[in-house]
mmCIF file of C-alpha atoms and ligand atoms in Angstrom:
data_model
loop_
_atom_site.group_PDB
_atom_site.id
_atom_site.type_symbol
_atom_site.label_atom_id
_atom_site.label_comp_id
_atom_site.label_asym_id
_atom_site.label_seq_id
_atom_site.Cartn_x
_atom_site.Cartn_y
_atom_site.Cartn_z
ATOM 1 C CA UNK N 1 7.732 -6.015 -20.224
ATOM 2 C CA UNK N 2 4.457 -5.081 -18.532
ATOM 3 C CA UNK N 3 3.512 -1.901 -16.712
ATOM 4 C CA UNK N 4 0.899 -1.639 -13.980
ATOM 5 C CA UNK N 5 -0.689 1.139 -11.945
ATOM 6 C CA UNK N 6 -2.074 0.823 -8.425
ATOM 7 C CA UNK N 7 -4.079 3.309 -6.402
ATOM 8 C CA UNK N 8 -5.548 3.188 -2.919
ATOM 9 C CA UNK N 9 -7.122 5.488 -0.369
ATOM 10 C CA UNK N 10 -8.027 4.787 3.233
ATOM 11 C CA UNK N 11 -9.911 6.994 5.640
ATOM 12 C CA UNK N 12 -7.860 7.885 8.734
ATOM 13 C CA UNK N 13 -9.669 7.975 12.079
ATOM 14 C CA UNK N 14 -8.603 8.207 15.719
ATOM 15 C CA UNK N 15 -7.342 4.855 16.962
ATOM 16 C CA UNK N 16 -9.833 2.506 18.591
ATOM 17 C CA UNK N 17 -11.606 2.867 20.980
ATOM 18 C CA UNK N 18 -11.834 6.601 20.112
ATOM 19 C CA UNK N 19 -12.549 5.880 16.453
ATOM 20 C CA UNK N 20 -12.363 3.089 13.898
ATOM 21 C CA UNK N 21 -8.668 3.596 13.112
ATOM 22 C CA UNK N 22 -6.334 0.619 13.170
ATOM 23 C CA UNK N 23 -2.672 1.104 14.155
ATOM 24 C CA UNK N 24 -1.007 3.151 11.396
ATOM 25 C CA UNK N 25 0.945 0.817 9.111
ATOM 26 C CA UNK N 26 2.433 1.772 5.766
ATOM 27 C CA UNK N 27 4.469 -0.503 3.520
ATOM 28 C CA UNK N 28 4.509 -3.028 6.353
ATOM 29 C CA UNK N 29 6.112 -0.522 8.736
ATOM 30 C CA UNK N 30 4.271 0.662 11.862
ATOM 31 C CA UNK N 31 4.402 4.408 12.355
ATOM 32 C CA UNK N 32 3.365 5.967 15.693
ATOM 33 C CA UNK N 33 0.390 8.265 15.040
ATOM 34 C CA UNK N 34 -2.830 9.225 16.825
ATOM 35 C CA UNK N 35 -4.931 8.240 13.792
ATOM 36 C CA UNK N 36 -4.914 5.120 11.667
ATOM 37 C CA UNK N 37 -6.523 3.613 8.575
ATOM 38 C CA UNK N 38 -10.060 2.300 8.557
ATOM 39 C CA UNK N 39 -10.132 -0.952 6.643
ATOM 40 C CA UNK N 40 -11.219 -4.565 6.640
ATOM 41 C CA UNK N 41 -7.591 -5.790 6.632
ATOM 42 C CA UNK N 42 -4.787 -3.911 8.422
ATOM 43 C CA UNK N 43 -5.513 -0.977 6.066
ATOM 44 C CA UNK N 44 -2.005 -0.692 4.599
ATOM 45 C CA UNK N 45 -2.750 1.582 1.621
ATOM 46 C CA UNK N 46 0.774 1.300 0.221
ATOM 47 C CA UNK N 47 0.834 -2.507 0.184
ATOM 48 C CA UNK N 48 -2.647 -2.501 -1.365
ATOM 49 C CA UNK N 49 -1.553 -0.142 -4.156
ATOM 50 C CA UNK N 50 1.651 -2.141 -4.771
ATOM 51 C CA UNK N 51 -0.393 -5.354 -4.930
ATOM 52 C CA UNK N 52 -2.808 -3.808 -7.451
ATOM 53 C CA UNK N 53 0.044 -2.411 -9.577
ATOM 54 C CA UNK N 54 1.572 -5.883 -9.927
ATOM 55 C CA UNK N 55 -1.760 -7.608 -10.520
ATOM 56 C CA UNK N 56 -2.717 -4.870 -12.972
ATOM 57 C CA UNK N 57 0.508 -5.250 -14.943
ATOM 58 C CA UNK N 58 -0.375 -8.895 -15.517
ATOM 59 C CA UNK N 59 -4.050 -8.251 -16.256
ATOM 60 C CA UNK N 60 -5.013 -10.351 -13.227
ATOM 61 C CA UNK N 61 -8.079 -9.726 -11.010
ATOM 62 C CA UNK N 62 -7.563 -6.837 -8.581
ATOM 63 C CA UNK N 63 -6.975 -7.066 -4.829
ATOM 64 C CA UNK N 64 -10.667 -6.514 -4.052
ATOM 65 C CA UNK N 65 -11.638 -9.438 -6.277
ATOM 66 C CA UNK N 66 -8.989 -11.787 -4.861
ATOM 67 C CA UNK N 67 -9.518 -10.777 -1.229
ATOM 68 C CA UNK N 68 -13.089 -9.430 -0.826
ATOM 69 C CA UNK N 69 -13.715 -7.196 2.187
ATOM 70 C CA UNK N 70 -16.828 -9.250 2.893
ATOM 71 C CA UNK N 71 -14.677 -12.318 3.722
ATOM 72 C CA UNK N 72 -14.022 -12.613 7.480
ATOM 73 C CA UNK N 73 -10.779 -14.476 6.660
ATOM 74 C CA UNK N 74 -9.172 -11.110 5.715
ATOM 75 C CA UNK N 75 -10.344 -9.135 8.757
ATOM 76 C CA UNK N 76 -7.340 -7.386 10.308
ATOM 77 C CA UNK N 77 -5.057 -9.348 7.966
ATOM 78 C CA UNK N 78 -1.420 -8.314 7.459
ATOM 79 C CA UNK N 79 -1.481 -6.939 3.904
ATOM 80 C CA UNK N 80 1.893 -8.553 3.202
ATOM 81 C CA UNK N 81 -0.235 -11.654 2.650
ATOM 82 C CA UNK N 82 -2.030 -10.013 -0.304
ATOM 83 C CA UNK N 83 1.217 -8.794 -1.823
ATOM 84 C CA UNK N 84 2.738 -12.275 -1.426
ATOM 85 C CA UNK N 85 -0.057 -13.681 -3.599
ATOM 86 C CA UNK N 86 0.571 -11.048 -6.295
ATOM 87 C CA UNK N 87 4.309 -11.844 -6.169
ATOM 88 C CA UNK N 88 3.546 -15.569 -6.419
ATOM 89 C CA UNK N 89 1.463 -14.952 -9.569
ATOM 90 C CA UNK N 90 4.162 -12.685 -10.987
ATOM 91 C CA UNK N 91 6.836 -15.368 -10.554
ATOM 92 C CA UNK N 92 4.523 -18.039 -11.983
ATOM 93 C CA UNK N 93 4.192 -15.833 -15.075
ATOM 94 C CA UNK N 94 8.001 -15.693 -15.414
ATOM 95 C CA UNK N 95 8.207 -12.044 -14.412
ATOM 96 C CA UNK N 96 10.011 -9.990 -11.752
ATOM 97 C CA UNK N 97 9.893 -6.348 -10.692
ATOM 98 C CA UNK N 98 12.088 -4.209 -12.936
ATOM 99 C CA UNK N 99 11.360 -1.163 -10.826
ATOM 100 C CA UNK N 100 8.539 0.267 -8.762
ATOM 101 C CA UNK N 101 7.777 3.878 -7.873
ATOM 102 C CA UNK N 102 5.279 4.877 -5.173
ATOM 103 C CA UNK N 103 3.861 8.238 -4.121
ATOM 104 C CA UNK N 104 2.274 8.429 -0.673
ATOM 105 C CA UNK N 105 0.081 11.477 -0.029
ATOM 106 C CA UNK N 106 -0.841 12.295 3.561
ATOM 107 C CA UNK N 107 -0.583 15.289 5.828
ATOM 108 C CA UNK N 108 0.551 13.382 8.909
ATOM 109 C CA UNK N 109 2.511 11.401 9.917
ATOM 110 C CA UNK N 110 5.532 12.570 7.937
ATOM 111 C CA UNK N 111 6.813 9.836 5.626
ATOM 112 C CA UNK N 112 10.404 11.110 5.397
ATOM 113 C CA UNK N 113 11.677 9.508 8.640
ATOM 114 C CA UNK N 114 10.339 6.033 7.708
ATOM 115 C CA UNK N 115 10.962 6.130 3.971
ATOM 116 C CA UNK N 116 14.097 3.998 3.998
ATOM 117 C CA UNK N 117 12.532 1.417 6.355
ATOM 118 C CA UNK N 118 9.517 1.185 4.028
ATOM 119 C CA UNK N 119 11.771 0.871 0.998
ATOM 120 C CA UNK N 120 13.709 -1.998 2.613
ATOM 121 C CA UNK N 121 10.515 -3.785 3.605
ATOM 122 C CA UNK N 122 8.993 -3.406 0.131
ATOM 123 C CA UNK N 123 12.177 -4.662 -1.541
ATOM 124 C CA UNK N 124 12.170 -7.727 0.732
ATOM 125 C CA UNK N 125 8.492 -8.451 0.042
ATOM 126 C CA UNK N 126 9.042 -8.064 -3.708
ATOM 127 C CA UNK N 127 12.295 -10.042 -3.716
ATOM 128 C CA UNK N 128 14.085 -7.225 -5.488
ATOM 129 C CA UNK N 129 16.955 -4.830 -4.785
ATOM 130 C CA UNK N 130 16.229 -1.670 -2.792
ATOM 131 C CA UNK N 131 17.606 0.296 -5.721
ATOM 132 C CA UNK N 132 14.606 -0.933 -7.757
ATOM 133 C CA UNK N 133 12.079 0.448 -5.266
ATOM 134 C CA UNK N 134 11.287 4.109 -4.681
ATOM 135 C CA UNK N 135 8.930 5.759 -2.191
ATOM 136 C CA UNK N 136 8.047 9.445 -2.251
ATOM 137 C CA UNK N 137 6.085 11.315 0.394
ATOM 138 C CA UNK N 138 3.919 14.363 -0.329
ATOM 139 C CA UNK N 139 1.326 16.407 1.543
ATOM 140 C CA UNK N 140 -1.998 17.594 0.152
ATOM 141 C CA UNK N 141 -1.333 21.206 1.144
ATOM 142 C CA UNK N 142 -3.917 21.050 3.957
ATOM 143 C CA UNK N 143 -6.861 20.977 1.530
ATOM 144 C CA UNK N 144 -9.551 18.349 1.053
ATOM 145 C CA UNK N 145 -9.846 15.179 3.162
ATOM 146 C CA UNK N 146 -6.235 14.086 2.596
ATOM 147 C CA UNK N 147 -4.920 17.544 3.465
ATOM 148 C CA UNK N 148 -7.090 17.658 6.583
ATOM 149 C CA UNK N 149 -5.521 14.404 7.817
ATOM 150 C CA UNK N 150 -8.717 12.405 7.299
ATOM 151 C CA UNK N 151 -7.347 10.099 4.589
ATOM 152 C CA UNK N 152 -4.176 8.675 3.075
ATOM 153 C CA UNK N 153 -3.753 8.180 -0.653
ATOM 154 C CA UNK N 154 -1.149 6.155 -2.557
ATOM 155 C CA UNK N 155 -0.222 5.871 -6.236
ATOM 156 C CA UNK N 156 2.153 3.172 -7.512
ATOM 157 C CA UNK N 157 3.623 2.367 -10.909
ATOM 158 C CA UNK N 158 5.361 -0.985 -11.368
ATOM 159 C CA UNK N 159 7.355 -2.238 -14.330
ATOM 160 C CA UNK N 160 7.576 -6.010 -14.599
ATOM 161 C CA UNK N 161 10.265 -7.632 -16.744
ATOM 162 C CA UNK N 162 11.149 -11.183 -17.726
ATOM 163 C CA UNK N 163 12.734 -12.999 -14.762
HETATM 164 MG MG1 LIG T 201 -7.013 -0.669 0.557
#
């Protein structure tokens, strides 16, 4: 078995045209919010961290190496595309997700109401059972950029096992 860790942070800004924020999307699920992630792709911090956890477990290049933010091909891209490539490499290596645990840290929006939708979406993207995927939401106690609602941070641990 192989274990991998993924981390991501995106700045949150008012939605365009008031700021550089894209529509708030997390784990492939759109969440209504007045701010959104700034990013070259769709800015889905959870999918980016999941992608890096899987790539990391296999010792593959990271998401930034595979999909550079200087490449116009990835501008505004649905991050499910990046995760699909990590999953493709995982399957090619004869591995599958044993289980995956994610911690999302942001002050707003609240993750609780969309947690099960995110879990279902992640399980579908990973081709695994929902019982193998866990998503936890936390705040940053109103301190620092994350606590002031100016950023979202995600940590993911993934265990890959023989398929
Ligand atoms: Mg990212």
